[in-house]
């Protein structure tokens, strides 16, 4: 139960972070985190789309450096083949600092 609460809190923090960063492209409707499988899944309504798209980070890795926590995205899947290819090309194996609120929950 504690693990689910922790995953839910991390998901809320990441949803706000991602939603703010990508708001010009659409709206994040839902985001879930599976801490055990190191997997993130989000559903978003992208501008110009008629239906929501689903995107999964199939594997991520957390790295701590000093007081900061970074996430490295390792693999993607989505409900649109072109989106999977684009995400893989742009974001695979890149490192991103995650919000302090989410980082605190992961420590």
Short mmCIF file of C-alpha atoms in Angstrom, two decimals:
data_model
loop_
_atom_site.label_atom_id
_atom_site.label_comp_id
_atom_site.label_asym_id
_atom_site.label_seq_id
_atom_site.Cartn_x
_atom_site.Cartn_y
_atom_site.Cartn_z
CA UNK A 1 0.00 0.00 0.00
CA UNK A 2 2.81 2.40 0.84
CA UNK A 3 4.40 1.63 -2.53
CA UNK A 4 1.19 2.53 -4.34
CA UNK A 5 0.88 5.79 -2.41
CA UNK A 6 4.48 6.64 -3.22
CA UNK A 7 3.97 5.83 -6.91
CA UNK A 8 0.82 7.96 -6.95
CA UNK A 9 2.62 10.91 -5.40
CA UNK A 10 5.49 10.59 -7.88
CA UNK A 11 2.97 10.38 -10.73
CA UNK A 12 1.22 13.58 -9.59
CA UNK A 13 4.51 15.48 -9.40
CA UNK A 14 5.66 14.23 -12.81
CA UNK A 15 2.26 14.90 -14.39
CA UNK A 16 2.46 18.53 -13.29
CA UNK A 17 6.07 18.82 -14.44
CA UNK A 18 5.47 17.23 -17.87
CA UNK A 19 2.17 19.03 -18.31
CA UNK A 20 3.83 22.37 -17.74
CA UNK A 21 6.78 21.64 -20.03
CA UNK A 22 4.68 20.35 -22.94
CA UNK A 23 1.43 22.33 -22.56
CA UNK A 24 1.79 23.93 -25.99
CA UNK A 25 1.49 20.44 -27.55
CA UNK A 26 -1.55 19.28 -25.61
CA UNK A 27 -2.77 18.19 -22.19
CA UNK A 28 -1.59 15.30 -20.02
CA UNK A 29 -4.76 13.50 -18.96
CA UNK A 30 -3.26 10.78 -16.81
CA UNK A 31 0.15 9.53 -15.72
CA UNK A 32 0.96 6.34 -13.83
CA UNK A 33 4.24 5.12 -12.39
CA UNK A 34 5.22 1.52 -11.75
CA UNK A 35 8.20 1.85 -9.41
CA UNK A 36 8.91 -1.89 -9.39
CA UNK A 37 9.04 -2.19 -13.19
CA UNK A 38 10.65 1.28 -13.67
CA UNK A 39 7.91 2.19 -16.13
CA UNK A 40 5.93 5.40 -16.74
CA UNK A 41 2.72 5.54 -18.77
CA UNK A 42 0.86 8.68 -19.72
CA UNK A 43 -2.25 9.47 -21.69
CA UNK A 44 -2.46 12.83 -23.41
CA UNK A 45 -4.71 14.71 -25.76
CA UNK A 46 -2.38 16.24 -28.32
CA UNK A 47 -3.39 19.27 -30.32
CA UNK A 48 -4.85 18.24 -33.68
CA UNK A 49 -5.63 14.68 -32.54
CA UNK A 50 -9.17 13.35 -32.22
CA UNK A 51 -8.29 10.71 -29.65
CA UNK A 52 -5.91 10.57 -26.74
CA UNK A 53 -2.52 8.99 -27.28
CA UNK A 54 -0.80 6.69 -24.83
CA UNK A 55 2.95 6.82 -24.31
CA UNK A 56 5.01 4.50 -22.13
CA UNK A 57 8.58 4.84 -21.01
CA UNK A 58 9.24 1.12 -20.94
CA UNK A 59 12.37 1.42 -18.84
CA UNK A 60 13.92 4.27 -16.92
CA UNK A 61 16.88 4.58 -14.61
CA UNK A 62 17.31 7.00 -11.71
CA UNK A 63 20.69 8.54 -11.02
CA UNK A 64 21.59 10.62 -8.00
CA UNK A 65 24.24 13.31 -8.20
CA UNK A 66 24.72 15.37 -5.07
CA UNK A 67 21.27 16.50 -3.97
CA UNK A 68 19.79 16.16 -7.46
CA UNK A 69 18.03 13.17 -8.96
CA UNK A 70 18.05 12.53 -12.70
CA UNK A 71 16.00 10.17 -14.84
CA UNK A 72 17.44 8.44 -17.90
CA UNK A 73 14.80 7.23 -20.36
CA UNK A 74 15.73 3.90 -21.94
CA UNK A 75 12.85 2.78 -24.19
CA UNK A 76 9.46 3.90 -25.47
CA UNK A 77 6.20 2.61 -26.86
CA UNK A 78 3.05 4.49 -27.83
CA UNK A 79 -0.31 4.18 -29.50
CA UNK A 80 1.13 5.91 -32.59
CA UNK A 81 4.07 4.32 -34.39
CA UNK A 82 5.42 7.69 -35.57
CA UNK A 83 5.37 8.96 -32.00
CA UNK A 84 7.32 5.95 -30.72
CA UNK A 85 9.97 6.57 -33.37
CA UNK A 86 10.16 10.30 -32.59
CA UNK A 87 10.39 9.80 -28.83
CA UNK A 88 13.09 7.18 -29.25
CA UNK A 89 15.11 9.44 -31.54
CA UNK A 90 14.79 12.55 -29.35
CA UNK A 91 14.80 11.23 -25.79
CA UNK A 92 16.33 7.75 -25.54
CA UNK A 93 19.33 7.55 -23.21
CA UNK A 94 19.11 11.26 -22.36
CA UNK A 95 19.28 12.43 -18.76
CA UNK A 96 16.79 14.86 -17.21
CA UNK A 97 16.67 16.40 -13.75
CA UNK A 98 13.40 15.53 -12.09
CA UNK A 99 11.39 17.88 -9.86
CA UNK A 100 12.48 18.14 -6.23
CA UNK A 101 9.01 17.01 -5.05
CA UNK A 102 9.32 13.73 -6.98
CA UNK A 103 12.99 13.30 -6.05
CA UNK A 104 12.18 13.52 -2.33
CA UNK A 105 9.68 10.69 -2.67
CA UNK A 106 12.21 8.48 -4.41
CA UNK A 107 14.90 8.78 -1.73
#
